[in-house]
mmCIF file of C-alpha atoms and ligand atoms in Angstrom:
data_model
loop_
_atom_site.group_PDB
_atom_site.id
_atom_site.type_symbol
_atom_site.label_atom_id
_atom_site.label_comp_id
_atom_site.label_asym_id
_atom_site.label_seq_id
_atom_site.Cartn_x
_atom_site.Cartn_y
_atom_site.Cartn_z
ATOM 1 C CA MET A 264 99.673 79.189 95.446
ATOM 2 C CA PHE A 265 96.705 80.871 97.089
ATOM 3 C CA LEU A 266 96.567 83.905 99.338
ATOM 4 C CA LYS A 267 94.083 83.009 102.085
ATOM 5 C CA SER A 268 94.190 86.112 104.209
ATOM 6 C CA LEU A 269 95.740 89.538 104.355
ATOM 7 C CA SER A 270 96.157 91.816 107.312
ATOM 8 C CA LEU A 271 97.266 95.443 107.084
ATOM 9 C CA GLN A 272 98.365 97.702 109.903
ATOM 10 C CA ASN A 273 99.251 101.326 109.343
ATOM 11 C CA PHE A 274 99.847 100.526 105.710
ATOM 12 C CA ARG A 275 99.095 103.556 103.465
ATOM 13 C CA ASN A 276 95.467 104.618 104.130
ATOM 14 C CA TYR A 277 94.685 101.496 106.215
ATOM 15 C CA ASP A 278 94.889 101.681 110.009
ATOM 16 C CA LYS A 279 93.908 98.104 110.675
ATOM 17 C CA SER A 280 92.129 95.884 108.169
ATOM 18 C CA ASP A 281 91.788 92.163 107.629
ATOM 19 C CA PHE A 282 90.736 90.405 104.451
ATOM 20 C CA ASN A 283 89.899 86.783 103.810
ATOM 21 C CA PHE A 284 90.019 85.121 100.431
ATOM 22 C CA ALA A 285 88.206 81.801 100.281
ATOM 23 C CA LYS A 286 86.898 81.543 96.730
ATOM 24 C CA ASP A 287 88.904 81.495 93.523
ATOM 25 C CA ILE A 288 87.732 84.966 92.619
ATOM 26 C CA ALA A 289 87.594 87.946 94.957
ATOM 27 C CA VAL A 290 86.043 91.204 93.814
ATOM 28 C CA VAL A 291 87.108 94.267 95.788
ATOM 29 C CA ILE A 292 84.755 97.207 95.318
ATOM 30 C CA GLY A 293 85.600 100.728 96.386
ATOM 31 C CA LYS A 294 85.250 104.322 95.264
ATOM 32 C CA ASN A 295 88.251 106.316 94.135
ATOM 33 C CA THR A 296 90.850 106.662 96.916
ATOM 34 C CA ALA A 297 89.152 103.930 98.982
ATOM 35 C CA GLY A 298 92.435 101.980 98.930
ATOM 36 C CA LYS A 299 92.116 99.510 96.035
ATOM 37 C CA THR A 300 95.559 100.148 94.592
ATOM 38 C CA ASN A 301 97.073 100.210 98.072
ATOM 39 C CA LEU A 302 95.613 96.784 98.783
ATOM 40 C CA VAL A 303 97.112 95.466 95.549
ATOM 41 C CA GLU A 304 100.471 97.013 96.399
ATOM 42 C CA SER A 305 100.457 95.257 99.787
ATOM 43 C CA ILE A 306 100.065 91.875 98.072
ATOM 44 C CA PHE A 307 102.933 92.751 95.740
ATOM 45 C CA TYR A 308 105.087 93.440 98.819
ATOM 46 C CA LEU A 309 104.313 89.960 100.123
ATOM 47 C CA SER A 310 105.346 88.486 96.771
ATOM 48 C CA THR A 311 108.552 90.367 96.164
ATOM 49 C CA GLY A 312 109.511 92.116 99.404
ATOM 50 C CA ARG A 313 109.395 95.430 97.576
ATOM 51 C CA GLY A 314 106.957 97.907 96.039
ATOM 52 C CA SER A 315 105.475 97.684 92.565
ATOM 53 C CA LYS A 316 106.511 101.213 91.703
ATOM 54 C CA ALA A 317 109.782 102.990 92.337
ATOM 55 C CA GLU A 318 108.658 104.593 95.565
ATOM 56 C CA LYS A 319 110.552 104.432 98.836
ATOM 57 C CA ASP A 320 109.675 101.765 101.408
ATOM 58 C CA ALA A 321 109.041 104.500 103.963
ATOM 59 C CA ASP A 322 106.163 105.822 101.834
ATOM 60 C CA ILE A 323 103.987 102.859 102.790
ATOM 61 C CA ILE A 324 103.879 103.884 106.468
ATOM 62 C CA ARG A 325 100.542 105.491 107.207
ATOM 63 C CA PHE A 326 100.870 109.260 107.642
ATOM 64 C CA GLY A 327 101.718 110.086 111.260
ATOM 65 C CA GLU A 328 102.611 106.504 112.201
ATOM 66 C CA THR A 329 105.964 104.787 112.644
ATOM 67 C CA THR A 330 105.453 101.131 111.683
ATOM 68 C CA ALA A 331 103.619 99.576 108.736
ATOM 69 C CA ARG A 332 102.931 95.851 108.779
ATOM 70 C CA ILE A 333 101.624 93.655 105.968
ATOM 71 C CA SER A 334 100.910 90.016 106.786
ATOM 72 C CA GLY A 335 99.360 87.272 104.751
ATOM 73 C CA GLU A 336 98.800 83.591 105.004
ATOM 74 C CA ILE A 337 99.147 81.376 101.986
ATOM 75 C CA GLU A 338 97.594 78.031 101.283
ATOM 76 C CA ASP A 339 100.189 75.838 102.964
ATOM 77 C CA LYS A 340 99.837 77.903 106.157
ATOM 78 C CA THR A 341 103.044 79.839 105.536
ATOM 79 C CA GLU A 342 102.770 83.280 107.071
ATOM 80 C CA LEU A 343 104.534 86.098 105.241
ATOM 81 C CA SER A 344 105.091 89.559 106.697
ATOM 82 C CA VAL A 345 106.802 92.741 105.697
ATOM 83 C CA VAL A 346 107.392 95.330 108.394
ATOM 84 C CA VAL A 347 108.708 98.802 107.630
ATOM 85 C CA SER A 348 109.485 101.118 110.513
ATOM 86 C CA ARG A 349 110.837 104.580 110.943
ATOM 87 C CA GLU A 350 113.083 105.565 113.806
ATOM 88 C CA ASN A 351 113.862 109.183 114.392
ATOM 89 C CA SER A 352 116.808 110.369 116.376
ATOM 90 C CA GLU A 353 117.869 113.972 116.632
ATOM 91 C CA GLU A 354 120.285 113.771 113.749
ATOM 92 C CA ARG A 355 118.541 111.518 111.316
ATOM 93 C CA GLU A 356 115.749 109.191 110.358
ATOM 94 C CA THR A 357 116.445 105.472 109.947
ATOM 95 C CA ILE A 358 114.119 103.233 107.940
ATOM 96 C CA ARG A 359 114.166 99.521 108.750
ATOM 97 C CA LYS A 360 112.544 96.800 106.740
ATOM 98 C CA LYS A 361 112.059 93.196 107.786
ATOM 99 C CA HIS A 362 110.868 90.267 105.704
ATOM 100 C CA LEU A 363 109.517 87.431 107.823
ATOM 101 C CA VAL A 364 108.512 83.903 106.920
ATOM 102 C CA ASN A 365 106.585 82.296 109.800
ATOM 103 C CA GLY A 366 107.998 84.965 112.079
ATOM 104 C CA VAL A 367 111.633 84.343 111.095
ATOM 105 C CA ALA A 368 113.552 87.189 109.467
ATOM 106 C CA LYS A 369 114.863 86.409 105.973
ATOM 107 C CA ARG A 370 116.908 88.152 103.327
ATOM 108 C CA ARG A 371 114.729 89.521 100.536
ATOM 109 C CA ALA A 372 116.165 86.896 98.179
ATOM 110 C CA ASP A 373 114.884 84.138 100.486
ATOM 111 C CA PHE A 374 111.582 85.848 101.243
ATOM 112 C CA ALA A 375 110.364 86.494 97.693
ATOM 113 C CA GLY A 376 108.843 83.676 95.700
ATOM 114 C CA HIS A 377 106.546 82.163 98.346
ATOM 115 C CA LEU A 378 103.556 83.924 96.835
ATOM 116 C CA VAL A 379 103.739 84.596 93.110
ATOM 117 C CA CYS A 380 101.462 87.106 91.461
ATOM 118 C CA VAL A 381 100.815 88.806 88.148
ATOM 119 C CA LEU A 382 99.548 92.353 88.377
ATOM 120 C CA PHE A 383 97.556 94.106 85.698
ATOM 121 C CA SER A 384 96.645 97.776 86.014
ATOM 122 C CA PRO A 385 95.844 100.616 83.582
ATOM 123 C CA GLU A 386 99.335 102.055 84.087
ATOM 124 C CA ASP A 387 100.782 98.937 82.461
ATOM 125 C CA LEU A 388 100.220 100.662 79.128
ATOM 126 C CA ASP A 389 103.218 102.792 80.086
ATOM 127 C CA ILE A 390 105.378 99.664 79.696
ATOM 128 C CA ILE A 391 105.008 100.160 75.962
ATOM 129 C CA THR A 392 104.789 103.920 75.694
ATOM 130 C CA SER A 393 107.282 105.224 78.240
ATOM 131 C CA GLY A 394 111.017 104.813 78.815
ATOM 132 C CA PRO A 395 113.091 101.631 79.197
ATOM 133 C CA SER A 396 113.091 101.481 83.013
ATOM 134 C CA LEU A 397 109.504 100.203 83.131
ATOM 135 C CA ARG A 398 110.371 97.488 80.621
ATOM 136 C CA ARG A 399 113.306 96.353 82.751
ATOM 137 C CA ARG A 400 110.968 96.415 85.729
ATOM 138 C CA LEU A 401 108.558 94.135 83.877
ATOM 139 C CA LEU A 402 111.393 91.630 83.502
ATOM 140 C CA ASP A 403 112.510 91.984 87.117
ATOM 141 C CA ASP A 404 108.990 91.818 88.577
ATOM 142 C CA LEU A 405 108.415 88.534 86.815
ATOM 143 C CA LEU A 406 111.814 86.837 87.033
ATOM 144 C CA GLU A 407 112.546 87.859 90.631
ATOM 145 C CA GLN A 408 109.396 86.068 91.724
ATOM 146 C CA VAL A 409 110.063 82.761 90.039
ATOM 147 C CA ASP A 410 113.825 82.407 90.055
ATOM 148 C CA LYS A 411 116.037 82.586 93.111
ATOM 149 C CA ASP A 412 119.255 82.712 91.073
ATOM 150 C CA TYR A 413 117.860 85.734 89.250
ATOM 151 C CA ARG A 414 116.915 87.403 92.553
ATOM 152 C CA ASN A 415 120.371 86.854 93.971
ATOM 153 C CA ALA A 416 121.993 88.098 90.780
ATOM 154 C CA VAL A 417 119.882 91.287 90.718
ATOM 155 C CA ILE A 418 120.506 92.050 94.379
ATOM 156 C CA THR A 419 124.272 91.543 94.061
ATOM 157 C CA TYR A 420 124.439 93.354 90.716
ATOM 158 C CA THR A 421 122.582 96.370 92.096
ATOM 159 C CA LYS A 422 124.920 96.656 95.075
ATOM 160 C CA ALA A 423 128.046 96.177 92.964
ATOM 161 C CA LEU A 424 126.848 98.753 90.448
ATOM 162 C CA ARG A 425 126.364 101.312 93.207
ATOM 163 C CA GLN A 426 129.914 100.659 94.489
ATOM 164 C CA ARG A 427 131.443 100.807 91.036
ATOM 165 C CA ASN A 428 129.620 104.037 90.202
ATOM 166 C CA ALA A 429 130.920 105.540 93.433
ATOM 167 C CA LEU A 430 134.447 104.551 92.369
ATOM 168 C CA LEU A 431 133.931 106.119 88.947
ATOM 169 C CA ASP A 432 132.643 109.266 90.514
ATOM 170 C CA ASN A 433 135.713 109.343 92.717
ATOM 171 C CA ALA A 434 138.015 108.731 89.757
ATOM 172 C CA ARG A 435 136.409 111.586 87.875
ATOM 173 C CA GLU A 436 136.967 113.974 90.769
ATOM 174 C CA SER A 437 140.487 112.857 91.702
ATOM 175 C CA GLY A 438 141.676 111.941 88.198
ATOM 176 C CA VAL A 439 143.098 108.628 89.505
ATOM 177 C CA ARG A 440 141.662 105.181 88.861
ATOM 178 C CA ASN A 441 142.492 102.502 91.406
ATOM 179 C CA GLU A 442 142.586 99.503 89.056
ATOM 180 C CA LYS A 443 142.734 96.919 91.851
ATOM 181 C CA LEU A 444 139.457 98.131 93.320
ATOM 182 C CA PHE A 445 137.827 98.198 89.907
ATOM 183 C CA GLU A 446 138.889 94.635 89.195
ATOM 184 C CA TYR A 447 136.883 93.286 92.119
ATOM 185 C CA TRP A 448 133.642 95.081 91.248
ATOM 186 C CA ASP A 449 134.075 94.520 87.507
ATOM 187 C CA ASN A 450 134.252 90.762 88.025
ATOM 188 C CA LEU A 451 131.254 90.728 90.337
ATOM 189 C CA LEU A 452 129.255 92.744 87.813
ATOM 190 C CA ILE A 453 130.310 90.592 84.858
ATOM 191 C CA ASP A 454 129.336 87.341 86.617
ATOM 192 C CA ASN A 455 125.937 88.550 87.772
ATOM 193 C CA ALA A 456 125.168 90.369 84.518
ATOM 194 C CA ALA A 457 125.631 87.072 82.703
ATOM 195 C CA VAL A 458 122.933 85.428 84.849
ATOM 196 C CA ILE A 459 120.527 88.341 84.407
ATOM 197 C CA THR A 460 121.030 88.592 80.643
ATOM 198 C CA LYS A 461 120.622 84.850 80.091
ATOM 199 C CA LYS A 462 117.392 84.625 82.068
ATOM 200 C CA ARG A 463 115.945 87.728 80.418
ATOM 201 C CA GLU A 464 116.818 86.197 77.087
ATOM 202 C CA GLU A 465 115.007 82.966 77.976
ATOM 203 C CA PHE A 466 111.844 84.858 78.903
ATOM 204 C CA VAL A 467 111.957 86.884 75.663
ATOM 205 C CA GLN A 468 112.330 83.630 73.749
ATOM 206 C CA PHE A 469 109.304 82.243 75.608
ATOM 207 C CA ILE A 470 107.264 85.303 74.591
ATOM 208 C CA ASN A 471 108.295 84.962 70.964
ATOM 209 C CA ASP A 472 107.532 81.225 70.847
ATOM 210 C CA PHE A 473 104.137 81.613 72.519
ATOM 211 C CA SER A 474 101.137 81.224 70.266
ATOM 212 C CA LYS A 475 99.333 84.498 70.731
ATOM 213 C CA GLU A 476 95.586 84.288 70.305
ATOM 214 C CA ILE A 477 94.673 87.792 71.356
ATOM 215 C CA PHE A 478 97.315 89.829 69.582
ATOM 216 C CA ASP A 479 100.401 88.754 67.679
ATOM 217 C CA PHE A 480 103.639 90.577 68.283
ATOM 218 C CA ILE A 481 107.346 89.999 68.589
ATOM 219 C CA VAL A 482 109.721 91.298 71.237
ATOM 220 C CA TYR A 483 113.224 92.473 70.406
ATOM 221 C CA TYR A 484 115.660 92.287 73.277
ATOM 222 C CA ASP A 485 118.118 95.149 73.033
ATOM 223 C CA LYS A 486 120.654 93.828 75.496
ATOM 224 C CA SER A 487 123.549 95.772 76.856
ATOM 225 C CA ILE A 488 126.237 93.142 77.308
ATOM 226 C CA LEU A 489 128.659 93.527 80.163
ATOM 227 C CA SER A 490 132.040 91.945 79.520
ATOM 228 C CA ALA A 491 135.666 92.783 80.203
ATOM 229 C CA ALA A 492 136.071 93.805 76.555
ATOM 230 C CA ARG A 493 133.061 96.125 76.658
ATOM 231 C CA LEU A 494 134.238 97.722 79.913
ATOM 232 C CA LEU A 495 137.586 98.383 78.269
ATOM 233 C CA GLN A 496 135.882 99.852 75.227
ATOM 234 C CA TYR A 497 133.855 102.243 77.402
ATOM 235 C CA LYS A 498 136.647 103.036 79.867
ATOM 236 C CA GLU A 499 137.314 106.556 78.641
ATOM 237 C CA ALA A 500 133.662 107.457 78.265
ATOM 238 C CA GLU A 501 132.927 106.144 81.754
ATOM 239 C CA VAL A 502 135.460 108.428 83.337
ATOM 240 C CA GLY A 503 133.678 111.377 81.775
ATOM 241 C CA ALA A 504 130.218 110.103 82.653
ATOM 242 C CA GLY A 505 131.061 108.977 86.174
ATOM 243 C CA VAL A 506 128.674 106.007 85.841
ATOM 244 C CA THR A 507 128.783 102.502 84.383
ATOM 245 C CA LEU A 508 127.604 102.731 80.795
ATOM 246 C CA VAL A 509 127.029 99.090 79.874
ATOM 247 C CA GLY A 510 125.175 96.227 81.486
ATOM 248 C CA PRO A 511 121.650 94.912 82.091
ATOM 249 C CA HIS A 512 120.704 98.152 83.854
ATOM 250 C CA ARG A 513 120.792 99.605 80.308
ATOM 251 C CA ASP A 514 118.762 96.830 78.649
ATOM 252 C CA ASP A 515 115.603 97.577 76.725
ATOM 253 C CA LEU A 516 112.811 95.717 74.977
ATOM 254 C CA SER A 517 110.724 96.751 72.006
ATOM 255 C CA PHE A 518 107.406 95.324 70.879
ATOM 256 C CA SER A 519 106.580 95.030 67.189
ATOM 257 C CA MET A 520 103.418 93.945 65.414
ATOM 258 C CA PHE A 521 103.067 92.239 62.064
ATOM 259 C CA ASN A 522 101.375 93.584 58.972
ATOM 260 C CA ALA A 523 100.004 96.807 60.329
ATOM 261 C CA PRO A 524 97.314 98.199 57.983
ATOM 262 C CA SER A 525 99.753 99.883 55.594
ATOM 263 C CA GLY A 526 102.582 97.406 56.100
ATOM 264 C CA GLY A 527 103.821 94.819 53.674
ATOM 265 C CA GLN A 528 104.200 91.104 54.148
ATOM 266 C CA GLY A 529 106.891 90.097 56.581
ATOM 267 C CA THR A 530 107.505 93.554 57.937
ATOM 268 C CA THR A 531 107.094 94.499 61.569
ATOM 269 C CA HIS A 532 106.145 97.825 63.047
ATOM 270 C CA ASP A 533 107.059 99.191 66.426
ATOM 271 C CA ILE A 534 103.935 99.186 68.590
ATOM 272 C CA LYS A 535 105.110 102.163 70.618
ATOM 273 C CA THR A 536 105.295 104.323 67.491
ATOM 274 C CA PHE A 537 102.685 102.803 65.184
ATOM 275 C CA GLY A 538 100.279 100.911 67.410
ATOM 276 C CA SER A 539 96.889 102.411 68.209
ATOM 277 C CA ARG A 540 95.913 102.715 71.846
ATOM 278 C CA GLY A 541 93.755 99.620 71.315
ATOM 279 C CA GLN A 542 96.654 97.618 69.858
ATOM 280 C CA GLN A 543 98.889 98.700 72.743
ATOM 281 C CA ARG A 544 96.239 97.494 75.209
ATOM 282 C CA LEU A 545 95.931 94.160 73.412
ATOM 283 C CA THR A 546 99.712 93.755 73.516
ATOM 284 C CA ILE A 547 99.718 94.219 77.291
ATOM 285 C CA LEU A 548 96.748 91.900 77.742
ATOM 286 C CA GLN A 549 98.480 89.226 75.666
ATOM 287 C CA LEU A 550 101.693 89.802 77.601
ATOM 288 C CA LYS A 551 99.894 89.181 80.902
ATOM 289 C CA ILE A 552 98.558 85.874 79.587
ATOM 290 C CA ILE A 553 102.079 84.933 78.543
ATOM 291 C CA GLN A 554 103.375 85.839 82.022
ATOM 292 C CA LEU A 555 100.791 83.546 83.641
ATOM 293 C CA ALA A 556 101.869 80.717 81.343
ATOM 294 C CA PHE A 557 105.584 81.381 81.910
ATOM 295 C CA ILE A 558 105.154 81.256 85.687
ATOM 296 C CA GLU A 559 103.178 78.049 85.527
ATOM 297 C CA LYS A 560 105.822 76.477 83.305
ATOM 298 C CA THR A 561 108.679 77.667 85.515
ATOM 299 C CA ILE A 562 107.385 76.821 88.997
ATOM 300 C CA GLY A 563 104.681 74.276 88.185
ATOM 301 C CA GLN A 564 102.017 76.319 89.958
ATOM 302 C CA LYS A 565 99.557 78.983 88.918
ATOM 303 C CA PRO A 566 100.204 82.487 90.250
ATOM 304 C CA THR A 567 97.600 84.789 91.765
ATOM 305 C CA LEU A 568 96.239 87.183 89.148
ATOM 306 C CA ILE A 569 95.472 90.691 90.336
ATOM 307 C CA LEU A 570 93.524 93.128 88.193
ATOM 308 C CA ASP A 571 93.517 96.649 89.555
ATOM 309 C CA ASP A 572 90.693 98.853 88.321
ATOM 310 C CA ILE A 573 91.193 98.061 84.662
ATOM 311 C CA PHE A 574 87.551 97.956 83.561
ATOM 312 C CA SER A 575 86.788 101.655 83.375
ATOM 313 C CA GLU A 576 89.363 102.016 80.560
ATOM 314 C CA LEU A 577 88.373 99.002 78.494
ATOM 315 C CA ASP A 578 85.548 98.526 75.997
ATOM 316 C CA ALA A 579 83.115 95.614 76.251
ATOM 317 C CA GLY A 580 85.154 93.384 73.932
ATOM 318 C CA HIS A 581 88.311 93.811 75.967
ATOM 319 C CA ILE A 582 86.442 93.352 79.236
ATOM 320 C CA SER A 583 85.127 89.985 78.153
ATOM 321 C CA LEU A 584 88.657 88.904 77.102
ATOM 322 C CA VAL A 585 89.905 89.862 80.552
ATOM 323 C CA LEU A 586 87.044 88.146 82.359
ATOM 324 C CA ASP A 587 87.996 84.970 80.477
ATOM 325 C CA MET A 588 91.324 85.042 82.329
ATOM 326 C CA LEU A 589 89.618 84.759 85.708
ATOM 327 C CA GLY A 590 88.791 81.469 87.304
ATOM 328 C CA ASN A 591 91.847 79.671 85.935
ATOM 329 C CA GLN A 592 93.785 80.644 89.060
ATOM 330 C CA GLN A 593 93.184 82.705 92.181
ATOM 331 C CA SER A 594 92.102 86.106 90.925
ATOM 332 C CA ILE A 595 91.673 89.298 92.885
ATOM 333 C CA VAL A 596 89.867 92.016 90.986
ATOM 334 C CA THR A 597 89.336 95.589 92.090
ATOM 335 C CA THR A 598 86.705 97.864 90.626
ATOM 336 C CA THR A 599 84.815 101.056 91.368
ATOM 337 C CA HIS A 600 81.489 99.606 90.197
ATOM 338 C CA LYS A 601 80.391 96.015 90.436
ATOM 339 C CA GLU A 602 78.374 96.527 87.237
ATOM 340 C CA PHE A 603 81.643 96.009 85.316
ATOM 341 C CA ILE A 604 81.721 92.374 86.414
ATOM 342 C CA ASP A 605 79.492 89.725 84.877
ATOM 343 C CA PRO A 606 76.779 88.783 87.452
ATOM 344 C CA LYS A 607 77.616 85.097 86.901
ATOM 345 C CA ILE A 608 81.167 85.756 88.068
ATOM 346 C CA LEU A 609 80.008 87.879 90.992
ATOM 347 C CA LYS A 610 77.709 85.133 92.205
ATOM 348 C CA ASN A 611 80.658 82.786 92.751
ATOM 349 C CA ALA A 612 83.076 85.390 94.105
ATOM 350 C CA ASP A 613 84.012 86.749 97.503
ATOM 351 C CA VAL A 614 82.773 90.338 97.349
ATOM 352 C CA ILE A 615 84.731 92.737 99.542
ATOM 353 C CA GLU A 616 83.483 96.311 99.880
ATOM 354 C CA LEU A 617 86.018 98.907 100.940
ATOM 355 C CA LYS A 618 84.579 101.611 103.143
ATOM 356 C CA ALA A 619 85.341 105.198 102.262
ATOM 357 C CA ARG A 620 88.017 106.502 104.609
HETATM 358 N N1 ADP B 844 101.398 106.615 103.515
HETATM 359 C C1 ADP B 844 100.098 106.926 103.427
HETATM 360 N N2 ADP B 844 99.378 107.208 104.539
HETATM 361 C C2 ADP B 844 98.060 107.525 104.472
HETATM 362 N N3 ADP B 844 97.375 107.595 103.318
HETATM 363 C C3 ADP B 844 98.048 107.325 102.169
HETATM 364 C C4 ADP B 844 99.431 106.973 102.170
HETATM 365 N N4 ADP B 844 99.830 106.760 100.888
HETATM 366 C C5 ADP B 844 98.731 106.979 100.132
HETATM 367 N N5 ADP B 844 97.662 107.306 100.894
HETATM 368 C C6 ADP B 844 96.278 107.621 100.472
HETATM 369 O O1 ADP B 844 95.655 106.479 99.938
HETATM 370 C C7 ADP B 844 94.646 106.946 99.046
HETATM 371 C C8 ADP B 844 94.758 106.286 97.703
HETATM 372 O O2 ADP B 844 94.419 105.006 97.775
HETATM 373 P P1 ADP B 844 94.415 104.114 96.458
HETATM 374 O O3 ADP B 844 94.662 102.753 96.933
HETATM 375 O O4 ADP B 844 95.289 104.650 95.401
HETATM 376 O O5 ADP B 844 92.887 104.335 96.045
HETATM 377 P P2 ADP B 844 92.084 103.667 94.860
HETATM 378 O O6 ADP B 844 90.964 102.932 95.541
HETATM 379 O O7 ADP B 844 91.559 104.825 94.057
HETATM 380 O O8 ADP B 844 92.994 102.775 94.101
HETATM 381 C C9 ADP B 844 94.841 108.400 98.799
HETATM 382 O O9 ADP B 844 93.842 109.110 99.475
HETATM 383 C C10 ADP B 844 96.225 108.623 99.351
HETATM 384 O O10 ADP B 844 96.400 109.929 99.804
HETATM 385 MG MG1 MG B 845 93.582 102.717 92.142
#
């Protein structure tokens, strides 16, 4: 698993740019707004067929242009491309997205997984401190890349959920529930939820079994089970709410540490509430190491590690822990100043300087 080259056309702030990665470590240097995060996002698109944040696909098209293209070649000469285009007619705008493997269009479920990556950026701290959607995204970002059954389940689940919510909305307005229609979507949701929940559970178990050298913590999986019985239980409430109230789209995780300074033996403390900023950072750093190990165990190959501008927020101790992660797999590191990177590492790295745009 090695990304050898990347080519961007009308992607975000890039008009046309080509990058080659030959060595195990690539260091991308650029001032603020030079396009470091955009470059990282383009690689994430090649891995998953979607963005790393919740933005719309159309947002990646360079301002004033109509078609964005991301292409990359991986080690075994497979060429991956994502093309997003905008077509305007008088009435409306249509956004089209294509995922291509060696020039052949694929469904997203068949496109993702050719290139597997782990991304680490300063915003990852929000996984711990903000709401549950980022924690579900953490699970999806990882499991969608390494598991085709999971990808298929998420794609089907998401579509079925949208249909079922539309039915609920309808039922709320009209006061009539068409049970036959519900039965179809309920079954589809129940089947796919079972796959998603099981695979999330396996990853959580992997985290909890992992021997954590940087920072010890435990993850609690607060799963929202979707079953016929639970749907029945929430039937009344759902009519009022107009949306599906149970299922993996309501899952959450919480991270707890052991023996915090004032804690007693055997107790755990929620890192979101009681962890210092430093402990939250260590949790994320440890989590990234666990993700690398989980991927290697699951697919038998090492993923590409991408660190996006994380050095300016870390102290020297943390920086050296992070630098230890490099070199074990392809690593692409972005930074504003090359002084953050150990000269020994720089000497053996491809150094790519982004021009100010
Ligand atoms: N669709 C787009 N078209 C053109 N420029 C964009 C688009 N989306 C974002 N940008 C610009 O890209 C720049 C940010 O690049 P980014 O990769 O975040 O920089 P950094 O190097 O600081 O990580 C900003 O100037 C932003 O306005
Ligand atoms: Mg950035």
